[in-house]
PDB file of C-alpha atoms in Angstrom:
ATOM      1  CA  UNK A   1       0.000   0.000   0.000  1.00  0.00           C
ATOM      2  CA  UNK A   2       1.396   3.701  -0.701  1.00  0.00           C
ATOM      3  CA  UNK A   3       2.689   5.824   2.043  1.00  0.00           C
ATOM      4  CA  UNK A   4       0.354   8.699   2.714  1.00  0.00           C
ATOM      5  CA  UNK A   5       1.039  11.867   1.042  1.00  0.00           C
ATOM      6  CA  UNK A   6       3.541  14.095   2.457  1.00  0.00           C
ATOM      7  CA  UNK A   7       5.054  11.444   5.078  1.00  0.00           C
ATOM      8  CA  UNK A   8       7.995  10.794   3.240  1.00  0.00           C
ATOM      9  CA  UNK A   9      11.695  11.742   5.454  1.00  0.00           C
ATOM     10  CA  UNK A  10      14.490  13.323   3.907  1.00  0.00           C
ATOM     11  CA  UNK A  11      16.340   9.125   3.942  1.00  0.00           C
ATOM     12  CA  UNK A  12      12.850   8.081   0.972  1.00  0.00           C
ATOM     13  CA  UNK A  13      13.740  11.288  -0.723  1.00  0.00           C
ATOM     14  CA  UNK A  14      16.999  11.354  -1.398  1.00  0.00           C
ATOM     15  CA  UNK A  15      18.570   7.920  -0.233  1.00  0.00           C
ATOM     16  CA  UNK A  16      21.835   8.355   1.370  1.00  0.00           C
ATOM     17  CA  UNK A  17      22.886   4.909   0.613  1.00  0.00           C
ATOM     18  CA  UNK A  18      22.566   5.698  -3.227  1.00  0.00           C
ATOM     19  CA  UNK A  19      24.669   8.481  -2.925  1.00  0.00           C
ATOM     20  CA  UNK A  20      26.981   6.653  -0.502  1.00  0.00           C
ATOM     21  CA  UNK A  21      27.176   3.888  -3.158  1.00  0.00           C
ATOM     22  CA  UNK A  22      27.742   6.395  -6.004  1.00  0.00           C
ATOM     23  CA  UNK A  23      30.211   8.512  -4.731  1.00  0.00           C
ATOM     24  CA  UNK A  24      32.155   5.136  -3.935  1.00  0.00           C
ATOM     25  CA  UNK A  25      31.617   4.060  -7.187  1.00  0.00           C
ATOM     26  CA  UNK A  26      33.431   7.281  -8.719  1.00  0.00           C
ATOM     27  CA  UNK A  27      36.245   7.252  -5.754  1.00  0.00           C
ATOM     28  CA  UNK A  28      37.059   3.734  -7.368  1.00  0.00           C
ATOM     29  CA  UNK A  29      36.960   4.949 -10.677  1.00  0.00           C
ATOM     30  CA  UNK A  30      38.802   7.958 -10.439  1.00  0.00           C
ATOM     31  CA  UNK A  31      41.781   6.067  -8.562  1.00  0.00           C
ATOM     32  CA  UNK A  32      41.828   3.305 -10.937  1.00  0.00           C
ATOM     33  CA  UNK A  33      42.195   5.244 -14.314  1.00  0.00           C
ATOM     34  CA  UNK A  34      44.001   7.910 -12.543  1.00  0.00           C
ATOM     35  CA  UNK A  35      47.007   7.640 -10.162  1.00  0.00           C
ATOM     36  CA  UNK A  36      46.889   3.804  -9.592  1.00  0.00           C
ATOM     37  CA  UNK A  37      46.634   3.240 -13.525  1.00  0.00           C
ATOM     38  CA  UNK A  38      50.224   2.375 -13.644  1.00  0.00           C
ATOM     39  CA  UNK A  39      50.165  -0.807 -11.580  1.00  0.00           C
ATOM     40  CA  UNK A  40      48.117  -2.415 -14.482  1.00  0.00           C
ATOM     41  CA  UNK A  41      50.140  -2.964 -17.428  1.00  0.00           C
ATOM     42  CA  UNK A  42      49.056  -1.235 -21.127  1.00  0.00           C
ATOM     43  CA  UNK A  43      46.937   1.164 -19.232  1.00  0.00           C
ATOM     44  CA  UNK A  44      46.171   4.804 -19.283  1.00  0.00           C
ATOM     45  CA  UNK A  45      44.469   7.035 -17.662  1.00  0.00           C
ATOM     46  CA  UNK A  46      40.998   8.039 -18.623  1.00  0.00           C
ATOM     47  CA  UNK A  47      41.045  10.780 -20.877  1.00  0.00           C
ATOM     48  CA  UNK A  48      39.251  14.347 -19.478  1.00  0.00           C
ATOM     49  CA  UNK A  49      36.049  13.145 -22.472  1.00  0.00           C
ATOM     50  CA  UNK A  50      36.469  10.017 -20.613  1.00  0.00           C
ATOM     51  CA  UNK A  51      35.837  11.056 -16.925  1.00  0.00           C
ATOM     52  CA  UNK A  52      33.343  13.875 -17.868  1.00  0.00           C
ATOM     53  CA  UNK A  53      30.551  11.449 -19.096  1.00  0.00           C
ATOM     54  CA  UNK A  54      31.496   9.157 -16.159  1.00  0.00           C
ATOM     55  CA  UNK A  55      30.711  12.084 -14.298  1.00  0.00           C
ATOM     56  CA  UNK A  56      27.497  12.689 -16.051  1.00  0.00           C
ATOM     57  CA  UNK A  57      26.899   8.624 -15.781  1.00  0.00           C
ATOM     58  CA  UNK A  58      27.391   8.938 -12.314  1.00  0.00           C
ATOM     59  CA  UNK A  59      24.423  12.060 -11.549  1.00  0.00           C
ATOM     60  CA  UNK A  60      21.781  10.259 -13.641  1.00  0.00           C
ATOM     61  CA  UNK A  61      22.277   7.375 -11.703  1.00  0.00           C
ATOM     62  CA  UNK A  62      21.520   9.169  -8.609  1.00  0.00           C
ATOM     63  CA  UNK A  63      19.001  10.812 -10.407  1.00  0.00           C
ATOM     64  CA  UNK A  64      17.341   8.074 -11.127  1.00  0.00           C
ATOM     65  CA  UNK A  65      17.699   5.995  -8.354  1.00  0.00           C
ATOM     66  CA  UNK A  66      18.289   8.228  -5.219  1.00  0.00           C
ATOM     67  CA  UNK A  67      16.292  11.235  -5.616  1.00  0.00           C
ATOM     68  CA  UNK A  68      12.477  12.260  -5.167  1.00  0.00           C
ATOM     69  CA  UNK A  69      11.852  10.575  -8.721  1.00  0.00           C
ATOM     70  CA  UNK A  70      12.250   7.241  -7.461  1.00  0.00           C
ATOM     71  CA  UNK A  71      10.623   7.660  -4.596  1.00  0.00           C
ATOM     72  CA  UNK A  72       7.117   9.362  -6.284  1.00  0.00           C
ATOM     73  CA  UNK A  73       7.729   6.983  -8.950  1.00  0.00           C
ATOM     74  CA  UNK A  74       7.369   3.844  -7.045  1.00  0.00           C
ATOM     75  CA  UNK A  75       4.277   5.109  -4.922  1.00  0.00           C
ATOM     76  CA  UNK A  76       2.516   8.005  -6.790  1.00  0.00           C
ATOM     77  CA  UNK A  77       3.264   8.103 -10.903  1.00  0.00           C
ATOM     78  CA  UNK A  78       3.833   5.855 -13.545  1.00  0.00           C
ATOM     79  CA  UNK A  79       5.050   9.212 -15.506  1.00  0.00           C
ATOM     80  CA  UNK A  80       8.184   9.893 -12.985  1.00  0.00           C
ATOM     81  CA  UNK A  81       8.590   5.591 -12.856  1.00  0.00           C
ATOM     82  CA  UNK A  82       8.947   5.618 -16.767  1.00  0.00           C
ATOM     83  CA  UNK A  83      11.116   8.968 -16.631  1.00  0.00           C
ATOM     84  CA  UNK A  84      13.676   7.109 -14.440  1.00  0.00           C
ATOM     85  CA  UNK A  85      13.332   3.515 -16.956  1.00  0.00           C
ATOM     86  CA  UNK A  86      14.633   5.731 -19.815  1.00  0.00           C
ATOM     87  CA  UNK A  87      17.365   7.370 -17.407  1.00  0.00           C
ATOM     88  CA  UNK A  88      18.356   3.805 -16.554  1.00  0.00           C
ATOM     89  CA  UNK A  89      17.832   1.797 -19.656  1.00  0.00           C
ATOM     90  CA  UNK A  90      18.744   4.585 -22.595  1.00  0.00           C
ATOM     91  CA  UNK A  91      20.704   7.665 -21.040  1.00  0.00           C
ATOM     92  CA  UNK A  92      23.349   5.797 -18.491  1.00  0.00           C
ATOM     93  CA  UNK A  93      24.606   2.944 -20.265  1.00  0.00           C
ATOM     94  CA  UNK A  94      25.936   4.343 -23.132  1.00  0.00           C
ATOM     95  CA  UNK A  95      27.817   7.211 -21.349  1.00  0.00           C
ATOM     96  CA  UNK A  96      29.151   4.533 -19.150  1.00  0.00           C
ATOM     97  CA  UNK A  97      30.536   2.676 -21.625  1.00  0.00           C
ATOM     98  CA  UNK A  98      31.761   5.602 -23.186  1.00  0.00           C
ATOM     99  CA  UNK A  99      33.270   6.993 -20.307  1.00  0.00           C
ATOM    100  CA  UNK A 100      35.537   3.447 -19.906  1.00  0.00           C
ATOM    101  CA  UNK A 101      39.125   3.118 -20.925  1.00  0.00           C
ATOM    102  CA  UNK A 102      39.588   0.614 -23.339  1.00  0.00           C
ATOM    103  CA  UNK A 103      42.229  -1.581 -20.641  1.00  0.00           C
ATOM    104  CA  UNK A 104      39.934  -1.758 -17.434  1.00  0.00           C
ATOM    105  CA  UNK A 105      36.775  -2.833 -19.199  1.00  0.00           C
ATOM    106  CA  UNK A 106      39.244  -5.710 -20.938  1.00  0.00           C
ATOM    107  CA  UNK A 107      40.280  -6.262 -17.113  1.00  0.00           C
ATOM    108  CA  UNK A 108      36.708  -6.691 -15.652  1.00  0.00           C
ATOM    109  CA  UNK A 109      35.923  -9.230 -18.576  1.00  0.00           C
ATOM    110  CA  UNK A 110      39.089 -11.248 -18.263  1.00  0.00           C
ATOM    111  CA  UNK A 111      37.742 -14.226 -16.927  1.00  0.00           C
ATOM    112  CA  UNK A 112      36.708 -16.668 -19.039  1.00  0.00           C
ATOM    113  CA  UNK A 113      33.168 -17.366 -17.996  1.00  0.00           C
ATOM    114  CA  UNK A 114      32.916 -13.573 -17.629  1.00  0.00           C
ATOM    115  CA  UNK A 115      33.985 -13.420 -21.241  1.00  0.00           C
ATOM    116  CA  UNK A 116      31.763 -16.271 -22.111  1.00  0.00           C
ATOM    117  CA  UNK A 117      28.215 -14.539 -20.446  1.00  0.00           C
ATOM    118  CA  UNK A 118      29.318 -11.040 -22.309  1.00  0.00           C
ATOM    119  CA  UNK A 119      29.952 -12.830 -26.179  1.00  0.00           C
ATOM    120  CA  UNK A 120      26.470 -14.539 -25.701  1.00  0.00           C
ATOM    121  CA  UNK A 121      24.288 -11.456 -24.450  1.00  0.00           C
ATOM    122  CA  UNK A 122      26.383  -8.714 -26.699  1.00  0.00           C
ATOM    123  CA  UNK A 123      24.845 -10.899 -29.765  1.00  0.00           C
ATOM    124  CA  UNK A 124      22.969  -8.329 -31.702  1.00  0.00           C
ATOM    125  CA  UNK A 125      20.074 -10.302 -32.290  1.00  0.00           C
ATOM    126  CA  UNK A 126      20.116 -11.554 -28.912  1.00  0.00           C
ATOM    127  CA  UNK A 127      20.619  -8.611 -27.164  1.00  0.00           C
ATOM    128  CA  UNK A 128      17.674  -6.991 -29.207  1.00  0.00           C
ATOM    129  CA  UNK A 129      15.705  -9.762 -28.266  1.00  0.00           C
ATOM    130  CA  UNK A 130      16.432 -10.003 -24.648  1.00  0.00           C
ATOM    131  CA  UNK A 131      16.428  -5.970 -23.561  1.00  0.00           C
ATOM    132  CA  UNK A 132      12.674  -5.267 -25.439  1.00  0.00           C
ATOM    133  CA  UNK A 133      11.112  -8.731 -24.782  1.00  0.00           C
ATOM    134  CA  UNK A 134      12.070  -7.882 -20.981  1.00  0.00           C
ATOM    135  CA  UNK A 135      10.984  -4.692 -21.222  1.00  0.00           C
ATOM    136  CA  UNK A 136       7.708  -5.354 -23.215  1.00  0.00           C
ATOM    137  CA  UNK A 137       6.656  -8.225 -20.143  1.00  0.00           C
ATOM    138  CA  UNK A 138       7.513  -5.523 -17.817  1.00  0.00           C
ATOM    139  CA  UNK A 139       4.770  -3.549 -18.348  1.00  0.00           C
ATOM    140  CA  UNK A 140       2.040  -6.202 -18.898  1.00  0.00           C
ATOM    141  CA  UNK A 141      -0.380  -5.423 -16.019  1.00  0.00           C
ATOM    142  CA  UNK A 142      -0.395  -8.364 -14.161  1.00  0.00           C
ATOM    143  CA  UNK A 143       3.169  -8.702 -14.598  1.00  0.00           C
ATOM    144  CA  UNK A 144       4.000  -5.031 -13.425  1.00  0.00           C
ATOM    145  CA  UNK A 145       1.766  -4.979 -10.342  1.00  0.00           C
ATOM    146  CA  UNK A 146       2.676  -8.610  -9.164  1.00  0.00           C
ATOM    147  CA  UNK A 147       6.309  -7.067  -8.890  1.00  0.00           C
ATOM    148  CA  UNK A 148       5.222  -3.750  -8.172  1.00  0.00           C
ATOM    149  CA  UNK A 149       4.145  -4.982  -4.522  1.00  0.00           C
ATOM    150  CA  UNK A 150       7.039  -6.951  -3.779  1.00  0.00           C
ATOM    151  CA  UNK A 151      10.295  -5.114  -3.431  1.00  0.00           C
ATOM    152  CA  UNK A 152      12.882  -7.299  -3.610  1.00  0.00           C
ATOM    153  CA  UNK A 153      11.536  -8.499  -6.715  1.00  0.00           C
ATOM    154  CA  UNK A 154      11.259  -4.857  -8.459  1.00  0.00           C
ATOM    155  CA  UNK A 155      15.121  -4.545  -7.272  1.00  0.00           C
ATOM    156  CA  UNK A 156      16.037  -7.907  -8.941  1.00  0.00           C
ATOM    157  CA  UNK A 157      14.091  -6.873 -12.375  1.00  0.00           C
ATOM    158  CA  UNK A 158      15.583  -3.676 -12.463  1.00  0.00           C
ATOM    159  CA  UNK A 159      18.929  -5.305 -12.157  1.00  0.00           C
ATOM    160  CA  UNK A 160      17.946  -7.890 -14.907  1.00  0.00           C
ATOM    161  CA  UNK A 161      17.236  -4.542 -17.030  1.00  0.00           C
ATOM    162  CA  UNK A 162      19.800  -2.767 -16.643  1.00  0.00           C
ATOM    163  CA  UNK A 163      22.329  -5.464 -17.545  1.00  0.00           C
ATOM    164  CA  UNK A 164      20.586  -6.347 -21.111  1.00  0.00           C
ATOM    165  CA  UNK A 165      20.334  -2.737 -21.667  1.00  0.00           C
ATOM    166  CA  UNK A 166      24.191  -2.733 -21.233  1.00  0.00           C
ATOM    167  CA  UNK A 167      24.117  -5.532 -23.676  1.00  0.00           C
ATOM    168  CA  UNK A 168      21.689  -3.875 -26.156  1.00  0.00           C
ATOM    169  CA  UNK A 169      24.058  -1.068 -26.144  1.00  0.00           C
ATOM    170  CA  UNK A 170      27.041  -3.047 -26.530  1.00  0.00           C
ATOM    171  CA  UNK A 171      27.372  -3.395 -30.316  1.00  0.00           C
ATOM    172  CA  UNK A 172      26.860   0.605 -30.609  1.00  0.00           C
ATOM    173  CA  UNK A 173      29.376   1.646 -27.845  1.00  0.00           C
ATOM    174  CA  UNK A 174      31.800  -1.170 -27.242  1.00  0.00           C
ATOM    175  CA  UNK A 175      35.084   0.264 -26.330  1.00  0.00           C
ATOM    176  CA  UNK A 176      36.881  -2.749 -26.957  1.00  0.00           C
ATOM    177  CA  UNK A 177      39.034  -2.555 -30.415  1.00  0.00           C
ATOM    178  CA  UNK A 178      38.638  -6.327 -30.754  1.00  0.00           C
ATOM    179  CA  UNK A 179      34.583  -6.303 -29.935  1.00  0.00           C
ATOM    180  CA  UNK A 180      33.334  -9.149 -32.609  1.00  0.00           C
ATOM    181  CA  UNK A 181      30.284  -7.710 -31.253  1.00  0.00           C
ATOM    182  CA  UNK A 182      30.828  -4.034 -32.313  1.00  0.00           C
ATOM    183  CA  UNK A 183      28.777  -3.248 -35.632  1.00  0.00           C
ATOM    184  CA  UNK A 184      29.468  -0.756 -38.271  1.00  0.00           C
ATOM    185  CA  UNK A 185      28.369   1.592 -40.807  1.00  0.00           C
ATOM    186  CA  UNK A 186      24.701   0.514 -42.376  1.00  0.00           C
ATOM    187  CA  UNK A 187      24.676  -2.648 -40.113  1.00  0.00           C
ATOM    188  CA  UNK A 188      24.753  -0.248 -36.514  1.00  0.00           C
ATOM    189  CA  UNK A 189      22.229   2.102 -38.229  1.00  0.00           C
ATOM    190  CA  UNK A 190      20.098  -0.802 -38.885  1.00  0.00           C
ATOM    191  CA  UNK A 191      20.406  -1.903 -35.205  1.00  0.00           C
ATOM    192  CA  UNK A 192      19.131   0.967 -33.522  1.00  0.00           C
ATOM    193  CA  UNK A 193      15.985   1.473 -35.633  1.00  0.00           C
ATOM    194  CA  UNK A 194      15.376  -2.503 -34.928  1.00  0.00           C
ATOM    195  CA  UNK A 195      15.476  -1.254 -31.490  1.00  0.00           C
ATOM    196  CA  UNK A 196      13.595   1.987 -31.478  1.00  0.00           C
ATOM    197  CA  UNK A 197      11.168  -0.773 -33.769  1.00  0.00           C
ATOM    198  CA  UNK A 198      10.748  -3.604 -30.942  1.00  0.00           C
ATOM    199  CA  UNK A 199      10.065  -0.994 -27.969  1.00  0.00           C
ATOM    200  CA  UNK A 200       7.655   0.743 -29.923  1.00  0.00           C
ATOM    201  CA  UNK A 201       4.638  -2.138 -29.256  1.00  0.00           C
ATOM    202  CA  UNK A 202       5.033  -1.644 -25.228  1.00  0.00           C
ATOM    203  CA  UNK A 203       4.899   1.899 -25.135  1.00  0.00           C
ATOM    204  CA  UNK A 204       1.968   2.299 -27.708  1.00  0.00           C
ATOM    205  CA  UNK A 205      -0.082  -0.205 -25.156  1.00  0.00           C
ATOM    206  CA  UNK A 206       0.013   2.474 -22.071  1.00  0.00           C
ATOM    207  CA  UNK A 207      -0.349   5.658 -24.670  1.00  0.00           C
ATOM    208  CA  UNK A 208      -3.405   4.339 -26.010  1.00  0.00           C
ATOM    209  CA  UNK A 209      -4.926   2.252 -23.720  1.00  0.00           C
ATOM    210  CA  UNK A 210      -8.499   3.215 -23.297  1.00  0.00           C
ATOM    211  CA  UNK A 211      -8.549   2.847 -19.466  1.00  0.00           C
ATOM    212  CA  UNK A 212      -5.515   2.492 -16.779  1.00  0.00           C
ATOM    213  CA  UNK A 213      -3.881  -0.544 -16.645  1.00  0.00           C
ATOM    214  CA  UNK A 214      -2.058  -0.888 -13.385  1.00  0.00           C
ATOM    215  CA  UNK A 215      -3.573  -1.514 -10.308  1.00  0.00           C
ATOM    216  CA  UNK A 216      -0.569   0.223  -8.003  1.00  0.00           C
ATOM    217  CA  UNK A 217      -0.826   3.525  -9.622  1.00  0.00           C
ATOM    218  CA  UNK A 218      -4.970   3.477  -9.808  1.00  0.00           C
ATOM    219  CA  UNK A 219      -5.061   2.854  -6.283  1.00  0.00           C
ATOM    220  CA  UNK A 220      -2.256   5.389  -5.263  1.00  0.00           C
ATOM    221  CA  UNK A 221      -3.205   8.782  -3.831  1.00  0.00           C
ATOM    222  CA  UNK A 222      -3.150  11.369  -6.767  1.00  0.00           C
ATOM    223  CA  UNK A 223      -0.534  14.266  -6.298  1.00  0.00           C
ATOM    224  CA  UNK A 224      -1.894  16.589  -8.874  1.00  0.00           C
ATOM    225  CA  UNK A 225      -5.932  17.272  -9.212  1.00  0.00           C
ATOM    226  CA  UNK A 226      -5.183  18.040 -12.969  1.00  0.00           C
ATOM    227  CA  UNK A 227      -3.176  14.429 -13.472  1.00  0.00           C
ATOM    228  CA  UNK A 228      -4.892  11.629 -12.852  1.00  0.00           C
ATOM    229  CA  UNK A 229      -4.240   7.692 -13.200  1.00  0.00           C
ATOM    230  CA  UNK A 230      -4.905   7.626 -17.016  1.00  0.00           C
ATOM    231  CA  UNK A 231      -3.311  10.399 -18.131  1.00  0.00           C
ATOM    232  CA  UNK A 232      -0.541   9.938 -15.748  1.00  0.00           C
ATOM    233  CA  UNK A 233       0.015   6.549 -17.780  1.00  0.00           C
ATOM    234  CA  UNK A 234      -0.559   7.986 -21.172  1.00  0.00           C
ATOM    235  CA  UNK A 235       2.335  11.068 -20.174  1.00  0.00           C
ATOM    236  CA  UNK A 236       4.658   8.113 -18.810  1.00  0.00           C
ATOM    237  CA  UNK A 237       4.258   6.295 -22.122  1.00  0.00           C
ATOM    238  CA  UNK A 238       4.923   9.512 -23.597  1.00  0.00           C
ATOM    239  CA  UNK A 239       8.176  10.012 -21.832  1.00  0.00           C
ATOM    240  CA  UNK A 240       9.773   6.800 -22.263  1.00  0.00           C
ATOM    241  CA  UNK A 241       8.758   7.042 -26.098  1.00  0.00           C
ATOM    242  CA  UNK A 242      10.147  10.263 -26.513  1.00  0.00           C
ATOM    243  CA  UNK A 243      13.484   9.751 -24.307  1.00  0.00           C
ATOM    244  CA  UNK A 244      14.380   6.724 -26.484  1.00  0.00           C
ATOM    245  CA  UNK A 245      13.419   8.710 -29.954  1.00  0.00           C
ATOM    246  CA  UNK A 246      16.152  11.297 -28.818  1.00  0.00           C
ATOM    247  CA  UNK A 247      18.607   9.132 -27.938  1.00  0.00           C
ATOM    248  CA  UNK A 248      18.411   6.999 -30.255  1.00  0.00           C
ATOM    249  CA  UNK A 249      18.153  10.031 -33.237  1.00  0.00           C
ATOM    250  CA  UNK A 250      21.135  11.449 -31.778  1.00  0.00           C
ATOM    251  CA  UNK A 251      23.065   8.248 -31.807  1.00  0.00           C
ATOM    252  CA  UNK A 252      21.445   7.696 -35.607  1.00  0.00           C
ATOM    253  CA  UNK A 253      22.824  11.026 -36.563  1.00  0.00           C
ATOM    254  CA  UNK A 254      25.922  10.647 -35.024  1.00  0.00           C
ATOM    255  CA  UNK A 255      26.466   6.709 -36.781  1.00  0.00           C
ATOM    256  CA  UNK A 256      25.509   8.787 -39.884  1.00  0.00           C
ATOM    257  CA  UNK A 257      27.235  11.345 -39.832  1.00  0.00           C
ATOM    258  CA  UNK A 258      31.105   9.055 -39.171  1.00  0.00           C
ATOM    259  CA  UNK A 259      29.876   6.252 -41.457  1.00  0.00           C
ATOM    260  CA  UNK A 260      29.497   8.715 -44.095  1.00  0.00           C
ATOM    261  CA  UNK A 261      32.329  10.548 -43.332  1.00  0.00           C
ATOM    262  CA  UNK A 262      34.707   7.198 -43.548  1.00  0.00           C
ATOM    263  CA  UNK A 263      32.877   6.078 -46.487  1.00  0.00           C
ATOM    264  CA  UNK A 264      34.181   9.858 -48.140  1.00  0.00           C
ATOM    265  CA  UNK A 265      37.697   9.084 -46.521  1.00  0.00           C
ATOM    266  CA  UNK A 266      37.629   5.415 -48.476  1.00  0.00           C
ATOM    267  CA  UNK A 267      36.779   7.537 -51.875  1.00  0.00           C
ATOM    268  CA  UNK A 268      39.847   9.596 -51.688  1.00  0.00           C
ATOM    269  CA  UNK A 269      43.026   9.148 -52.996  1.00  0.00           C
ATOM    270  CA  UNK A 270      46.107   7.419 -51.082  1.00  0.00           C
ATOM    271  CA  UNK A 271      47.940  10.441 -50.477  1.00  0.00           C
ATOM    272  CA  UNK A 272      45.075  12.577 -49.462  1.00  0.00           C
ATOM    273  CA  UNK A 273      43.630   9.853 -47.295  1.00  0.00           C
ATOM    274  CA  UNK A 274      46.700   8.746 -45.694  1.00  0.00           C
ATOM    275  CA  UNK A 275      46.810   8.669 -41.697  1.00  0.00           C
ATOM    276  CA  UNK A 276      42.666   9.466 -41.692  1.00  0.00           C
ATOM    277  CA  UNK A 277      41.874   8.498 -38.149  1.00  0.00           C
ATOM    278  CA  UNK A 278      38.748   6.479 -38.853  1.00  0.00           C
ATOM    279  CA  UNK A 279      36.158   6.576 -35.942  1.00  0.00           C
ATOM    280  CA  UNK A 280      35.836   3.272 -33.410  1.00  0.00           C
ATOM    281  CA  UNK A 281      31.832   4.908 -32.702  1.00  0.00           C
TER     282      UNK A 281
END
C-alpha cells in the first residue's frame, strides 16, 4: 500500500545509501584510471572526455535511483517511474561505456566465464531480443503490479534490465578494439531502428490504452488534481517514447554522420587519405 502523502523523510527522498554507493563508485573509478593506472600494465588514464561522461553517468544514476523521482515513482506516478526507466535503460549505459578506458573494461571481462556470459548477451540479435522482450513483459499489467508490490523483486528486475540494456548497447558503444560484437556503418544504423522498432509495441499499449492498466498507480493517492491515473500513464508512455526517440536520433545522426564521413575518406586518394583516423563509434 502507498505511504500517505507528504510522510515521506528526507532518507525516501533522497537515499543516502545511493549516494553513498555512487560517490564510492566514482572514488574507485577515479583512482583506478588515474594515479593507480600504472600498476596495471598497457593502461592509461581516462582521458578528461572520458571522466566527464562518467561524471554525467554517475548524476543520472543518482538521479534516477536516489532522488524524489524514485521515490514518487514507485508510490505516486507511472510518468516519474517511466522517466527514471529511460534514465536507466537509454541515457546511463551508453555514457558509461563511453566513459571506460579501453584496458579496465578488458580487465573486468578477463575471466573466461565472464567473457563467455558477455559474447552470448552482446549478440545483436540476442541482445535486441532479450532488452525489449524484458521490457515489453515488464509492463504487462499483471506482470508489473505482481512485482510492483514486492520489493525485492522490483530490485532484482531492475537489475535484470539494466544489464541487457548494457548488452543492447554493446554493439553501438563497445570500447573494446577487438569487440566481434561491435557493428558498423549501415549494419549499426540498422540496429538501432530494430530497437527503437521492438520498444515501440510496449509503449503504444500504455499511450493508447483506453482505461488504466495498473492496479498500483490506480489505487495510489493522486498528487496533482489536474493528473490523474490515465493520463498519468498515457504522459509516462509519452516520456519513455520520446526519451528513447532522442537518444536513439542522436546516436542515428551521429552513426551517420562518421559512417558517411569514412565512407568519403575510403573515396579519396592514397595520399590525401593517408593517416585518416577512422572513428571506433
Amino acid at each position: 500500500m502507498s505511504p500517505a502523502t507528504g510522510s515521506a523523510t528526507f532518507s525516501d527522498l533522497w537515499s543516502p545509501d545511493v549516494m553513498l554507493l555512487s560517490l564510492l563508485v566514482t572514488t574507485v573509478y577515479f583512482l583506478l584510471t588515474g594515479p593507480m593506472h600504472k600498476r596495471f600494465e598497457n593502461a592509461t588514464p581516462a582521458t578528461g572526455k572520458q571522466r566527464l561522461l562518467f561524471v554525467l553517468a554517475i548524476v543520472l544514476f543518482y538521479v534516477a535511483q536516489g532522488s524524489p523521482i524514485s521515490y514518487y515513482g514507485h508510490h505516486y506516478m507511472f510518468s516519474l517511474h517511466m522517466l527514471q526507466q529511460s534514465i536507466l535503460y537509454f541515457a546511463l549505459p551508453p555514457l558509461m561505456l563511453l566513459a571506460m578506458p579501453e584496458w579496465l573494461l578488458a580487465r573486468i571481462f578477463s575471466p573466461k566465464a565472464l567473457k563467455l556470459i558477455l559474447n552470448a548477451l552482446t549478440h545483436p540479435l540476442v541482445a535486441a531480443l532479450l532488452f525489449n522482450s524484458l521490457f515489453s513483459f515488464y509492463h504487462v499489467p499483471f506482470i508489473f503490479d505482481a512485482v510492483a508490490i514486492n520489493h525485492e523483486w522490483m530490485t532484482f528486475y531492475h537489475i535484470i534490465l539494466v544489464i541487457a540494456a548494457f548488452a543492447m548497447w554493446w554493439p553501438i558503444v563497445s570500447p573494446l578494439s577487438d569487440n566481434k560484437r561491435q557493428l558498423a556503418g549501415l549494419k549499426k544504423l540498422s540496429y538501432v531502428f530494430a530497437n527503437g522498432v521492438l520498444i515501440t509495441p510496449a509503449c503504444a499499449l500504455i499511450i493508447f490504452a483506453s482505461e488504466p492498466l495498473y492496479a498500483t498507480y490506480i489505487a495510489a493517492p493522486q498528487l496533482f488534481q489536474s493528473l490523474d491515473a490515465f493520463n498519468d500513464q498515457r504522459l509516462g508512455g509519452i516520456i519513455m517514447k520520446l526519451v528513447q526517440e532522442l537518444v536513439y536520433g542522436c546516436v542515428l545522426a551521429y552513426v551517420f554522420y562518421h559512417w558517411y564521413k569514412a565512407e568519403k575518406q575510403d573515396d579519396l586518394p592514397m595520399d590525401q587519405s593517408f593517416g585518416a583516423e577512422k572513428p571506433t563509434f
